[in-house]
Coordinates of C-alpha atoms in Angstrom, one line a residue:
X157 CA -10.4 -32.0 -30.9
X158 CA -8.3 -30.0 -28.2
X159 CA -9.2 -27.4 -26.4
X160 CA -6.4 -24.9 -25.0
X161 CA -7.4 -23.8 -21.7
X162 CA -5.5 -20.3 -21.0
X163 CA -3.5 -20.1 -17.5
X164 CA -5.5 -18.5 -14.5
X165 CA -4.7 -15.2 -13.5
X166 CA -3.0 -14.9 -9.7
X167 CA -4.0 -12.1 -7.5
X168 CA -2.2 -9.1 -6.9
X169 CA -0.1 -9.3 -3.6
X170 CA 0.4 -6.6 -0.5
X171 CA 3.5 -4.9 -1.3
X172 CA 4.3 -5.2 2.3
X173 CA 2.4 -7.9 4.2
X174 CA 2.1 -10.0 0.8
X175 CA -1.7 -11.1 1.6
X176 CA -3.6 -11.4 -1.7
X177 CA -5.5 -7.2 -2.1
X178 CA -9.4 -7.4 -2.0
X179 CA -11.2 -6.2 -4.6
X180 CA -8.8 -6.5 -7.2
X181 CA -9.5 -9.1 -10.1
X182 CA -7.1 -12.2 -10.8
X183 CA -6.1 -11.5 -14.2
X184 CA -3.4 -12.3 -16.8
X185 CA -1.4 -9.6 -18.4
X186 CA -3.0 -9.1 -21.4
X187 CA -6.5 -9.2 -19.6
X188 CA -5.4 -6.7 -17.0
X189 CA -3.7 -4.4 -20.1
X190 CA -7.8 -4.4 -21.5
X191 CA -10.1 -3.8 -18.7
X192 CA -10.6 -0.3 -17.3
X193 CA -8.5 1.2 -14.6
X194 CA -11.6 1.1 -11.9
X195 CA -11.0 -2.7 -11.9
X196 CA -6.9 -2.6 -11.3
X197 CA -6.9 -1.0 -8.4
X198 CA -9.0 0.4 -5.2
X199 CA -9.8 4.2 -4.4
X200 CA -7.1 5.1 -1.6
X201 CA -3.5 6.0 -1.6
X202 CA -1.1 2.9 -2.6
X203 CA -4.9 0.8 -4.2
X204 CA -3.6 -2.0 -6.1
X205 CA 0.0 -1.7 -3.9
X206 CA -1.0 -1.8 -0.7
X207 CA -3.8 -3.4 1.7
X208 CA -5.2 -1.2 3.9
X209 CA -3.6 -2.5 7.1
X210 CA 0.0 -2.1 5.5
X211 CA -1.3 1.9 4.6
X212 CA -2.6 2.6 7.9
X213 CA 0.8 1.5 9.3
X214 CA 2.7 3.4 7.3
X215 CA 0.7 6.8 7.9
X216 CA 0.5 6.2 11.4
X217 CA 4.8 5.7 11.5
X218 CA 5.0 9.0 9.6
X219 CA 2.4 10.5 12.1
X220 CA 4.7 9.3 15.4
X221 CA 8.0 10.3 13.6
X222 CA 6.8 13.8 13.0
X223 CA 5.5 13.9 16.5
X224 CA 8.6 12.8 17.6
X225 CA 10.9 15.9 15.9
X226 CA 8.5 18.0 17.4
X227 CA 9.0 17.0 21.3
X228 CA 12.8 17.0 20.7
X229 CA 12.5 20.3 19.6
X230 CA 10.6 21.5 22.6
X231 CA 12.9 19.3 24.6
X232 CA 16.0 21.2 23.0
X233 CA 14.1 24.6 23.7
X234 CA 13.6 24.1 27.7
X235 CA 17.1 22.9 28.0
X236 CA 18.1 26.0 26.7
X237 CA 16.1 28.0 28.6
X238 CA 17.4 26.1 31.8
X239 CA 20.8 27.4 30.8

């Protein structure tokens, strides 16, 4: 007598860095599709997306570009001043 032996479920991957996300169970489709949405996906912005290195990157980059319009705009106010 056979026994069928179902597929192992792969990890969910970083949608930036592609490391395998901790905390997040290996699971097929169908699996993942029955179990509760605490074990899909981790309590912070882009959980079960994004690993926490790839999220502090990306608000950090929003963070410096903001920064960034505002010193050009207090740059374009001194010029002119100056004129």
């Amino acid at each position: 007598v056979y026994q069928y032996r179902a597929k192992a479920g792969k990890g969910v991957k970083c949608g930036g860095c592609g490391i395998q996300l901790a905390g997040i169970g290996h699971l097929r489709p169908k699996e993942k599709s029955q179990v509760s949405k605490r074990h899909k996906s981790v309590n912070r912005a882009y959980g079960g997306n994004q690993c926490a290195k790839c999220v502090r990157e990306r608000i950090v980059r929003a963070f410096l570009i903001e920064e960034q319009k505002i010193v050009k705009a207090v740059v374009r106010k001194q010029q002119k001043k100056a004129v």
